[in-house]
PDB file of C-alpha atoms and ligand atoms in Angstrom:
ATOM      1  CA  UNK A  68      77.824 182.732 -33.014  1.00  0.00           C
ATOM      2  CA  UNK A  69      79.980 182.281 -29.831  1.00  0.00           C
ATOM      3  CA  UNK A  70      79.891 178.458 -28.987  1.00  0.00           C
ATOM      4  CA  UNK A  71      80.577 177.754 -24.834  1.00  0.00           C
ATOM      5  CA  UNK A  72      80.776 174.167 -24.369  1.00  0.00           C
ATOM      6  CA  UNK A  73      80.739 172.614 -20.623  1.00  0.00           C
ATOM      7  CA  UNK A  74      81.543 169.546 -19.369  1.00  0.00           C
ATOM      8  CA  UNK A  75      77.827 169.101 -18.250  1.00  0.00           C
ATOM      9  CA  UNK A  76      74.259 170.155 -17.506  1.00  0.00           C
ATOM     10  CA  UNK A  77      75.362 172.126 -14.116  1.00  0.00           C
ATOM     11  CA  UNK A  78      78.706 173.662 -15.592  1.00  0.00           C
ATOM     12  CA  UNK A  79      75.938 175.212 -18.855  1.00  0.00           C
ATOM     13  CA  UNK A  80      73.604 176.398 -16.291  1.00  0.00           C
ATOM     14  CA  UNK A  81      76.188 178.330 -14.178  1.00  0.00           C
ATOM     15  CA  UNK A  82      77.620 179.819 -17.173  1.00  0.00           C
ATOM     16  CA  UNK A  83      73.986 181.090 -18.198  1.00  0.00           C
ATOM     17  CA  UNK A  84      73.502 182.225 -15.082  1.00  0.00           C
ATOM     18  CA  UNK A  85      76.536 184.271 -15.316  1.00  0.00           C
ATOM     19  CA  UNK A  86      75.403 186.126 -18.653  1.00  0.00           C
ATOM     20  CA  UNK A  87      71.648 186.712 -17.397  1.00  0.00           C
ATOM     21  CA  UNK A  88      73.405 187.793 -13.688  1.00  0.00           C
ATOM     22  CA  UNK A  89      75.531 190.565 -16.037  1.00  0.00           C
ATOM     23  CA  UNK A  90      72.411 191.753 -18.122  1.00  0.00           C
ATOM     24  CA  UNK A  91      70.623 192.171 -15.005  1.00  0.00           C
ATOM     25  CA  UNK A  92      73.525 193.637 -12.971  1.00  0.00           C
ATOM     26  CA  UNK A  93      74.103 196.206 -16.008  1.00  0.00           C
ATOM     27  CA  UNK A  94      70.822 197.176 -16.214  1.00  0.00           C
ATOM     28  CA  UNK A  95      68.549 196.879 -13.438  1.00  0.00           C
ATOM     29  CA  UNK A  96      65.443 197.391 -15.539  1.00  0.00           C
ATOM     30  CA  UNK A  97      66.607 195.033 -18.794  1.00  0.00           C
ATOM     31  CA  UNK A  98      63.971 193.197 -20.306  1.00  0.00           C
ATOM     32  CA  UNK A  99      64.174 189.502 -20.596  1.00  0.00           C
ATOM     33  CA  UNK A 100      63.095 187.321 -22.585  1.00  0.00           C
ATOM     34  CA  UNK A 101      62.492 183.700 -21.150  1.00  0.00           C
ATOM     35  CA  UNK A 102      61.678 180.284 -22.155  1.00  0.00           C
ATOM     36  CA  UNK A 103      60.095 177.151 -20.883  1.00  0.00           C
ATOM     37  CA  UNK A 104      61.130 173.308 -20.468  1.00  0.00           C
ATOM     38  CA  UNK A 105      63.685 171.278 -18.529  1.00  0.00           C
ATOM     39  CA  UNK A 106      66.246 172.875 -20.377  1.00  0.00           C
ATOM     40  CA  UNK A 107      66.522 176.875 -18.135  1.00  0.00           C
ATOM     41  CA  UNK A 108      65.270 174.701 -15.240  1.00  0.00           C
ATOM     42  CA  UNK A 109      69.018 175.035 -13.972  1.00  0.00           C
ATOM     43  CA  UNK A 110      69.564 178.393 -14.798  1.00  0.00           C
ATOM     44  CA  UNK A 111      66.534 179.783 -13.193  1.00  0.00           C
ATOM     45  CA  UNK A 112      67.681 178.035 -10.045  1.00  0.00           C
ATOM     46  CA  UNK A 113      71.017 179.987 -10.085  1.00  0.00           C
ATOM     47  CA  UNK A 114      68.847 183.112 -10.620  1.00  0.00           C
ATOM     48  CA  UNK A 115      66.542 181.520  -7.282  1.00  0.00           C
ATOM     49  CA  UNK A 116      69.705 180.951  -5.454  1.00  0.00           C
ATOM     50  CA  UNK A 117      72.009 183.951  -6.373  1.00  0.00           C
ATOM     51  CA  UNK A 118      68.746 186.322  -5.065  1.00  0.00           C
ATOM     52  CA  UNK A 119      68.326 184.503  -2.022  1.00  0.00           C
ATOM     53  CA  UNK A 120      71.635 184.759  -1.279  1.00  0.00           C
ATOM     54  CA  UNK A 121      72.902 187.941  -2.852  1.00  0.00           C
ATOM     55  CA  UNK A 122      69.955 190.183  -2.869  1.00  0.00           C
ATOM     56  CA  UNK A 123      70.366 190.447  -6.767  1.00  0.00           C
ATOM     57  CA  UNK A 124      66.961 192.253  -7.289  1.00  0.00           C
ATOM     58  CA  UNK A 125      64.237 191.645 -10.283  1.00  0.00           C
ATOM     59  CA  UNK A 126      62.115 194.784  -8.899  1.00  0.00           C
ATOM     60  CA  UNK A 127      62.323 196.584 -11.921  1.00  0.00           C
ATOM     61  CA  UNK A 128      62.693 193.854 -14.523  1.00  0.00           C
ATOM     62  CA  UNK A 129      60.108 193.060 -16.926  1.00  0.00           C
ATOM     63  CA  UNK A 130      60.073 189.842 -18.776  1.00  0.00           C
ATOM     64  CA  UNK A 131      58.295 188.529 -21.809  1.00  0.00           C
ATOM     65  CA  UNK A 132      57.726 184.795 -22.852  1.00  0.00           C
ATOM     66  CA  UNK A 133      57.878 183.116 -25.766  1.00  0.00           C
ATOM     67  CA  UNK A 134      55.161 180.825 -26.301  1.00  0.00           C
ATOM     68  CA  UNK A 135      51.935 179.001 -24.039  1.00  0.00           C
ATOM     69  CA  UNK A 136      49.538 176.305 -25.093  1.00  0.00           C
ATOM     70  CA  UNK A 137      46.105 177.436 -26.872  1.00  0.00           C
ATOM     71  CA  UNK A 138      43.468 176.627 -24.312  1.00  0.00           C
ATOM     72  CA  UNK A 139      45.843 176.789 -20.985  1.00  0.00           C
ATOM     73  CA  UNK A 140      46.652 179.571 -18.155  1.00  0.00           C
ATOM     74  CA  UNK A 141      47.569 179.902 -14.970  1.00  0.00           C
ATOM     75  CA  UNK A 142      44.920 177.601 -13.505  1.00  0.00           C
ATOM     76  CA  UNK A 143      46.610 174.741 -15.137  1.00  0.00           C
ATOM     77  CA  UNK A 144      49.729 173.009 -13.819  1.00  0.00           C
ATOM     78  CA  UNK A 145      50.782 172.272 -17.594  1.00  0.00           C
ATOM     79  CA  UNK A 146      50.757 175.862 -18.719  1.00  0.00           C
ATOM     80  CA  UNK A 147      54.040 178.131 -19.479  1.00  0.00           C
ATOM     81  CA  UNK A 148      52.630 180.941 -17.474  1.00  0.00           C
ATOM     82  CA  UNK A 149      52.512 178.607 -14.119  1.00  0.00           C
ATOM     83  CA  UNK A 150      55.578 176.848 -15.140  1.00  0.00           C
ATOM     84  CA  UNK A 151      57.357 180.518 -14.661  1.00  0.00           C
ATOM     85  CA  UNK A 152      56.022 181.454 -11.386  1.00  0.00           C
ATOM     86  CA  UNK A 153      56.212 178.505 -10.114  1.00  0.00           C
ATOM     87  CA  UNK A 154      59.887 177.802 -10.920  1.00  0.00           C
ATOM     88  CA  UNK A 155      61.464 181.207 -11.432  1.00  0.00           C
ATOM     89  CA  UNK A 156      59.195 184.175 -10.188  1.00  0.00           C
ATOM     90  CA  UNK A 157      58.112 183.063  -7.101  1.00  0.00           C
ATOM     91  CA  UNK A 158      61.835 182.860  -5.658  1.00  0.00           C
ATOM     92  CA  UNK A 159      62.277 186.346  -7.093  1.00  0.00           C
ATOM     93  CA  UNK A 160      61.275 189.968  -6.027  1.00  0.00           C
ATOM     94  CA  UNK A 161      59.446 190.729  -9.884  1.00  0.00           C
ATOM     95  CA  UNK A 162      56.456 192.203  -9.605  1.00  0.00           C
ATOM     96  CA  UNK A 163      53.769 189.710 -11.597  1.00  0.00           C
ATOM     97  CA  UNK A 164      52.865 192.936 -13.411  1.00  0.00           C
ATOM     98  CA  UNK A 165      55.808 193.366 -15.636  1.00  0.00           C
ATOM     99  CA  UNK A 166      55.757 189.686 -16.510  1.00  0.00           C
ATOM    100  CA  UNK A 167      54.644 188.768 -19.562  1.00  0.00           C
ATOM    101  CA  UNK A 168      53.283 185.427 -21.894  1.00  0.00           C
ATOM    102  CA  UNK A 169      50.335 184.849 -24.347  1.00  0.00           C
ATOM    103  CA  UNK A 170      46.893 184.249 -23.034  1.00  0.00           C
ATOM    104  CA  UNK A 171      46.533 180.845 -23.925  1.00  0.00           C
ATOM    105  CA  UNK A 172      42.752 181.449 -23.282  1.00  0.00           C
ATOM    106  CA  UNK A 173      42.502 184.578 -24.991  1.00  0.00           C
ATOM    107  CA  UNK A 174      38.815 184.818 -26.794  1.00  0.00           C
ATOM    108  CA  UNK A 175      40.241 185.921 -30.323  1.00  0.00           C
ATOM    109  CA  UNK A 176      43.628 184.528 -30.910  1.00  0.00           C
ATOM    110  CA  UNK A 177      44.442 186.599 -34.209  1.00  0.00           C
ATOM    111  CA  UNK A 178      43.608 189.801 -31.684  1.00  0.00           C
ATOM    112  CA  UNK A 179      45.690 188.404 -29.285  1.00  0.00           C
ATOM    113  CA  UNK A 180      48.598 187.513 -31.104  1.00  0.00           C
ATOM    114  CA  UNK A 181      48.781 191.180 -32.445  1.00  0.00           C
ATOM    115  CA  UNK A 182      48.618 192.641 -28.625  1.00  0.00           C
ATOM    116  CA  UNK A 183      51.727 190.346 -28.434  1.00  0.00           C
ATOM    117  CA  UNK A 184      53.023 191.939 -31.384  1.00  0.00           C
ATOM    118  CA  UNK A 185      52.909 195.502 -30.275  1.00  0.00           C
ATOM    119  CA  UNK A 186      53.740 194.558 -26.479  1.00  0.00           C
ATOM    120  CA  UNK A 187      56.593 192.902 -28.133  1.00  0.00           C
ATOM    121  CA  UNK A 188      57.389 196.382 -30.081  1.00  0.00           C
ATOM    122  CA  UNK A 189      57.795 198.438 -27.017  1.00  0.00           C
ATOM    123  CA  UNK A 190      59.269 195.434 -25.081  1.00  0.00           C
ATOM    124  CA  UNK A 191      62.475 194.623 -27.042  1.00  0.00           C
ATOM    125  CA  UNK A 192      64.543 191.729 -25.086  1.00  0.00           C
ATOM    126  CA  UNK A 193      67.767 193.069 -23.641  1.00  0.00           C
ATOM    127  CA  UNK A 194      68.766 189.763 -23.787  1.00  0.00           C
ATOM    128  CA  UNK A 195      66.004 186.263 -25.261  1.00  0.00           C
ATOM    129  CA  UNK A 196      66.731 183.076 -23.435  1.00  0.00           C
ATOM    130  CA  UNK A 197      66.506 179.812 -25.937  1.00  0.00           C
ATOM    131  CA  UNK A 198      66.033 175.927 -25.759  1.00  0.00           C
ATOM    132  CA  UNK A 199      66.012 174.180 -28.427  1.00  0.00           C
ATOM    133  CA  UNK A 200      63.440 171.436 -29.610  1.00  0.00           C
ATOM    134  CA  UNK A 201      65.006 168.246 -31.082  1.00  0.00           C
ATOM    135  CA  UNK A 202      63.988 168.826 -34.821  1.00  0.00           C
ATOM    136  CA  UNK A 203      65.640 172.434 -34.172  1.00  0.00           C
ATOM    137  CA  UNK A 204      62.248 174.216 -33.302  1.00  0.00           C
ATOM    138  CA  UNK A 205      63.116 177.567 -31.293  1.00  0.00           C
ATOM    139  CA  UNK A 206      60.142 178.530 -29.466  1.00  0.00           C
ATOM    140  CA  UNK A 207      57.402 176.540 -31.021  1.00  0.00           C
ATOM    141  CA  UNK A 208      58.205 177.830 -34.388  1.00  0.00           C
ATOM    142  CA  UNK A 209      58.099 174.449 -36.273  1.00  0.00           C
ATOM    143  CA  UNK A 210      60.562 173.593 -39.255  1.00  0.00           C
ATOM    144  CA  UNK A 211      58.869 175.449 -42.513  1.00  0.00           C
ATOM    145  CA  UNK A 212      58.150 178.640 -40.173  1.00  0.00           C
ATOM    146  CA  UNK A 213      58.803 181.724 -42.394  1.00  0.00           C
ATOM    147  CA  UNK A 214      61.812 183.665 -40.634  1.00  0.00           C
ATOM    148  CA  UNK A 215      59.608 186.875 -40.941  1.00  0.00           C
ATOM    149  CA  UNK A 216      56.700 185.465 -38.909  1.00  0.00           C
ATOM    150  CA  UNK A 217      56.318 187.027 -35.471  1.00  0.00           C
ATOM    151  CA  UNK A 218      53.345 185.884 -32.372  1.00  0.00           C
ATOM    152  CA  UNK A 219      51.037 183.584 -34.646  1.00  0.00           C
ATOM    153  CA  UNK A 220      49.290 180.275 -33.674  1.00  0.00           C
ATOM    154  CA  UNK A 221      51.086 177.306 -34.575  1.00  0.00           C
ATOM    155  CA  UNK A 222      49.978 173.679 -35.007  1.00  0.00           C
ATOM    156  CA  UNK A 223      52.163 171.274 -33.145  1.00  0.00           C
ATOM    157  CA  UNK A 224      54.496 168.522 -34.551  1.00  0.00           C
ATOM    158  CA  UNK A 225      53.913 164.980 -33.898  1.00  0.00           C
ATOM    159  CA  UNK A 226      57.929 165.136 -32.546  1.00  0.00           C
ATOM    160  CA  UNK A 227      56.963 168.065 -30.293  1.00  0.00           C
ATOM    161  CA  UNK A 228      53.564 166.498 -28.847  1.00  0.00           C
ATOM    162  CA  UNK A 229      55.709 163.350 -28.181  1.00  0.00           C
ATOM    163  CA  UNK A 230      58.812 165.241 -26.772  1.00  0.00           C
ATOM    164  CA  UNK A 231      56.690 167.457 -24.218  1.00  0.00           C
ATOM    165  CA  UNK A 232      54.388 164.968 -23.468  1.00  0.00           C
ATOM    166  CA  UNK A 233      56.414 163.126 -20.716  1.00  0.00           C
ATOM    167  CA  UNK A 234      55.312 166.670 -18.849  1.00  0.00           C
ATOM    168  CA  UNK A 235      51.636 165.438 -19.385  1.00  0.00           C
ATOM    169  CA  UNK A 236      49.789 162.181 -17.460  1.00  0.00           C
ATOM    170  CA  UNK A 237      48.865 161.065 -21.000  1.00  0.00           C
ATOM    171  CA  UNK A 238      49.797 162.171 -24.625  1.00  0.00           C
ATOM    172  CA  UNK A 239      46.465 163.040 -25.380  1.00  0.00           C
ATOM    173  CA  UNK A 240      46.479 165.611 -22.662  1.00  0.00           C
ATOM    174  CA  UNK A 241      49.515 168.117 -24.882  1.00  0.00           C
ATOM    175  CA  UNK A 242      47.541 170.809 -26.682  1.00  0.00           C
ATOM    176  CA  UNK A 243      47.753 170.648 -30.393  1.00  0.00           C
ATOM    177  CA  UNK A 244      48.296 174.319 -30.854  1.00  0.00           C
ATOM    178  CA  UNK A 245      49.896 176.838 -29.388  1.00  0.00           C
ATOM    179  CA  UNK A 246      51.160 181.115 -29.532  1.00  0.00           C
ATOM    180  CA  UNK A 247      54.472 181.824 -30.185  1.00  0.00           C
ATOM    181  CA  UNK A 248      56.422 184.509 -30.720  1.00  0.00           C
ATOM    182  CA  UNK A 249      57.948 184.462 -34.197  1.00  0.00           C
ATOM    183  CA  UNK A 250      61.552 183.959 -35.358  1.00  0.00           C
ATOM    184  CA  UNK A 251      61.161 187.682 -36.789  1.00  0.00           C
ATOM    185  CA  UNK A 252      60.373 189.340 -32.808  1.00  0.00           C
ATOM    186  CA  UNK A 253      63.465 186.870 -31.289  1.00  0.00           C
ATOM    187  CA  UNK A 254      65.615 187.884 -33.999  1.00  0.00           C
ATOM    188  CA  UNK A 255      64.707 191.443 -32.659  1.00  0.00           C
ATOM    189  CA  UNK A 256      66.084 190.924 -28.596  1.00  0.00           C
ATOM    190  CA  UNK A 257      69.228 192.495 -28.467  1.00  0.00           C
ATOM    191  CA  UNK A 258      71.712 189.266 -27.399  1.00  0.00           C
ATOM    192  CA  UNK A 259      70.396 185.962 -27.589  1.00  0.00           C
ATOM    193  CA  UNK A 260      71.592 183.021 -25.281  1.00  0.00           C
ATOM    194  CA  UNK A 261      70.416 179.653 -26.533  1.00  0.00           C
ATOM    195  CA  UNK A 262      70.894 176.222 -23.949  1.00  0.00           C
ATOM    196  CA  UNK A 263      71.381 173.024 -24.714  1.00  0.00           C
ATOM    197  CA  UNK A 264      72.225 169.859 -22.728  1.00  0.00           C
ATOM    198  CA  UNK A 265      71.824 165.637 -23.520  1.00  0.00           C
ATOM    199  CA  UNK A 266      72.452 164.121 -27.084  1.00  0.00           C
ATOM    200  CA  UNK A 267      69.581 164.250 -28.377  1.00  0.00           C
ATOM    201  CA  UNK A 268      69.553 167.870 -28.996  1.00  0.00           C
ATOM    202  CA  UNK A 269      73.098 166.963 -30.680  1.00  0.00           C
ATOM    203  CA  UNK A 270      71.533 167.003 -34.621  1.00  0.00           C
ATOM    204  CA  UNK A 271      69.620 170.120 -33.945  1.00  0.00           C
ATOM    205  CA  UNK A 272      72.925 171.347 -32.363  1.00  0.00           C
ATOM    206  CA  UNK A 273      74.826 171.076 -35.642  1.00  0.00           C
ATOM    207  CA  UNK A 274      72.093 172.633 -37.409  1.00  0.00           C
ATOM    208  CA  UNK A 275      72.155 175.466 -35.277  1.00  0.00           C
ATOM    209  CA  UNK A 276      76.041 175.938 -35.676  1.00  0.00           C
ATOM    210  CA  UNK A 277      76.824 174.474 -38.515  1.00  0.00           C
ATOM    211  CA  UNK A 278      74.243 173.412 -41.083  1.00  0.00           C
ATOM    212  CA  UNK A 279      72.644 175.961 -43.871  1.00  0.00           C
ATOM    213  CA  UNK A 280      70.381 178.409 -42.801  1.00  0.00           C
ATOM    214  CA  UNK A 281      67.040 177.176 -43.587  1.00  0.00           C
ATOM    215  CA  UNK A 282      63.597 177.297 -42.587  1.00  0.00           C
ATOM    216  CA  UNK A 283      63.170 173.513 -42.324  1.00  0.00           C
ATOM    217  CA  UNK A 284      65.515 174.025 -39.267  1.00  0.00           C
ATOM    218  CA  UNK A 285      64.333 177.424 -37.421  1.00  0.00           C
ATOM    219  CA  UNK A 286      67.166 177.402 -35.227  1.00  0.00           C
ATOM    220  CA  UNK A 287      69.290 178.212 -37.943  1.00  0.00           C
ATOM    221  CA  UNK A 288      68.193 181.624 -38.661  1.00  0.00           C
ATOM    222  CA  UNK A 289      70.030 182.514 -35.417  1.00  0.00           C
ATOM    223  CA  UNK A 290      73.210 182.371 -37.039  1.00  0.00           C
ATOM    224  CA  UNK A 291      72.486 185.530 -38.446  1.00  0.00           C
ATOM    225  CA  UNK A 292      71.860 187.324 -34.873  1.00  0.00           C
ATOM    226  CA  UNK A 293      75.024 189.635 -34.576  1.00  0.00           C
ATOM    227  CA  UNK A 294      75.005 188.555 -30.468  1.00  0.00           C
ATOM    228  CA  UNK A 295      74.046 185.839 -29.333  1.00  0.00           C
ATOM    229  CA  UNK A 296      75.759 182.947 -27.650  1.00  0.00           C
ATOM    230  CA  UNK A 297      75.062 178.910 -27.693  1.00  0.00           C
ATOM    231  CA  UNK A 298      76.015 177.348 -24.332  1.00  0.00           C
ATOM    232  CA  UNK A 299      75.789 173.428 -24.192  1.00  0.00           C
ATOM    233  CA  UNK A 300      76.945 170.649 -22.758  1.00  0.00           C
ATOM    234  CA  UNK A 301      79.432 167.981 -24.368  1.00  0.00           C
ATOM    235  CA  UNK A 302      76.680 165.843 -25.287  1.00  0.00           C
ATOM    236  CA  UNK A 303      74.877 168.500 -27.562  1.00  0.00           C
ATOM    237  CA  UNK A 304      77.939 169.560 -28.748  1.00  0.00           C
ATOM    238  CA  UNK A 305      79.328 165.929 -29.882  1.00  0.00           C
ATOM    239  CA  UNK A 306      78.404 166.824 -33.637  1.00  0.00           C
ATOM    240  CA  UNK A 307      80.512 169.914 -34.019  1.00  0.00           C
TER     241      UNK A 307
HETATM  242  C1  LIG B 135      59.200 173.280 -26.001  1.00  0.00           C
HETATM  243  C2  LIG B 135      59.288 174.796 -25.860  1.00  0.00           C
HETATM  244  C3  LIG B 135      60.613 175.329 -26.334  1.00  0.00           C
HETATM  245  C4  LIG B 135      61.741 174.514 -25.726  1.00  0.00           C
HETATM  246  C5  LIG B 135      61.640 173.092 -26.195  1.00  0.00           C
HETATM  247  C6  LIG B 135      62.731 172.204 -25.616  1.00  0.00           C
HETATM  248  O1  LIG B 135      58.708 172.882 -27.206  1.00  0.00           O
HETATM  249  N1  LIG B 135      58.226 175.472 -26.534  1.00  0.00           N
HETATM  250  O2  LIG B 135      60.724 176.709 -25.985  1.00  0.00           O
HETATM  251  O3  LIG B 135      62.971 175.059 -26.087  1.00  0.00           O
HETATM  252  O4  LIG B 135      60.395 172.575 -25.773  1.00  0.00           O
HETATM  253  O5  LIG B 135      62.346 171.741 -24.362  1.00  0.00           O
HETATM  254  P1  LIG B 135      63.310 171.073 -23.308  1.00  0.00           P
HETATM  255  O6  LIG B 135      64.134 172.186 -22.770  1.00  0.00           O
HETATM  256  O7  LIG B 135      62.391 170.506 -22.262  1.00  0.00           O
HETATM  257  O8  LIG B 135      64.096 170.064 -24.028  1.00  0.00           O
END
């Protein structure tokens, strides 16, 4: 794993910005995969700012998500799919159409996980952007995850309902479940660029660097990607 550590959470989002910029630059039509929470808040807004300014153009990208809340979509302000528009797409030039998430409200979850599936198979990530949870979920793949599980419904920790609940009004507002794509379909993107910034990702940090590669910490199964890069900031990286 290549380790990039910045001084703080601006330096780690300009340095993302820099590998998504050359993915894009490279290949006009990459796929990307993309992920939710404060963490890519930073890098999307280089991405915002650099097409604004630049022209860098999305036209032809297509992107694919890693995980939404069961019961949510676009009509709610807590969903992953409005999170994206509203923070990344709209400031780009992607068409809607070629961007893609779970439908949290999809009828038949089991049928909907497998669209994901075979999306997923024809989609393969040029390059998966990564956050990290603080027990080391990637995702919401939750420690005990089998590495070989790809889009399934998961049932959420107690750490993650309280972690992402400062998004909510109240804690009972978080969903308990949610669809995520699998360790096995992130292990498939190409390169893999994983953020993280503030100490408390710091254990989950080591884990992902340093610590054995086990299930109870699905971060760690990154270690055996062949590409993919861990930018942070000295805070996360204070265990290394
Ligand atoms: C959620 C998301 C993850 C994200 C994690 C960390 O659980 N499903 O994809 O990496 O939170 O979030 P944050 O970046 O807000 O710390």
């Amino acid at each position: 794993m290549n380790v990039i550590v910045t001084k703080d959470y601006q330096e780690m989002s300009m340095k993302a910005f820099e590998l998504v910029k050359k993915v894009v630059t490279e290949n006009p039509s990459a796929v990307l995969g993309l992920a939710t929470g404060s963490t890519p808040l930073g890098l999307y807004g280089e991405m915002a700012r650099d097409h604004r300014e630049n022209g860098t153009s999305y036209r032809d990208v297509k992107t694919v998500n890693l995980d939404e809340y069961e019961g949510l979509d676009v009509t709610s302000d807590q969903s992953y799919v409005y999170f994206m528009r509203e923070n990344l797409f709209r400031h780009l030039d992607i068409d809607l159409k070629n961007t893609n998430i779970e439908n949290g409200r999809a009828q038949d979850p089991e049928k909907e996980c497998a669209r994901y599936n075979a999306l997923l198979e024809v989609m393969r990530q040029d390059l998966q952007v990564l956050g990290i949870g603080s027990n080391g979920h990637i995702a919401f793949n939750e420690p005990g995850t089998p590495f070989d599980a790809q889009t399934h419904v998961v049932e959420l920790t107690e750490s993650t309902i309280k972690d992402n609940s400062r998004l909510f009004a109240r804690i009972e507002d978080v969903p308990r479940r949610a669809f995520t794509m699998g360790p096995k379909n992130i292990m498939n993107a190409k390169k893999i660029l994983i953020l993280a910034n503030g100490a408390n990702k710091a254990k989950a940090v080591y884990g992902l660097v340093k610590g054995e590669v086990t299930e109870q910490l699905p971060a760690s199964v990154l270690q055996r990607h062949p590409d993919c890069t861990l930018v942070c900031d000295e805070a996360a990286a204070s265990l290394l």
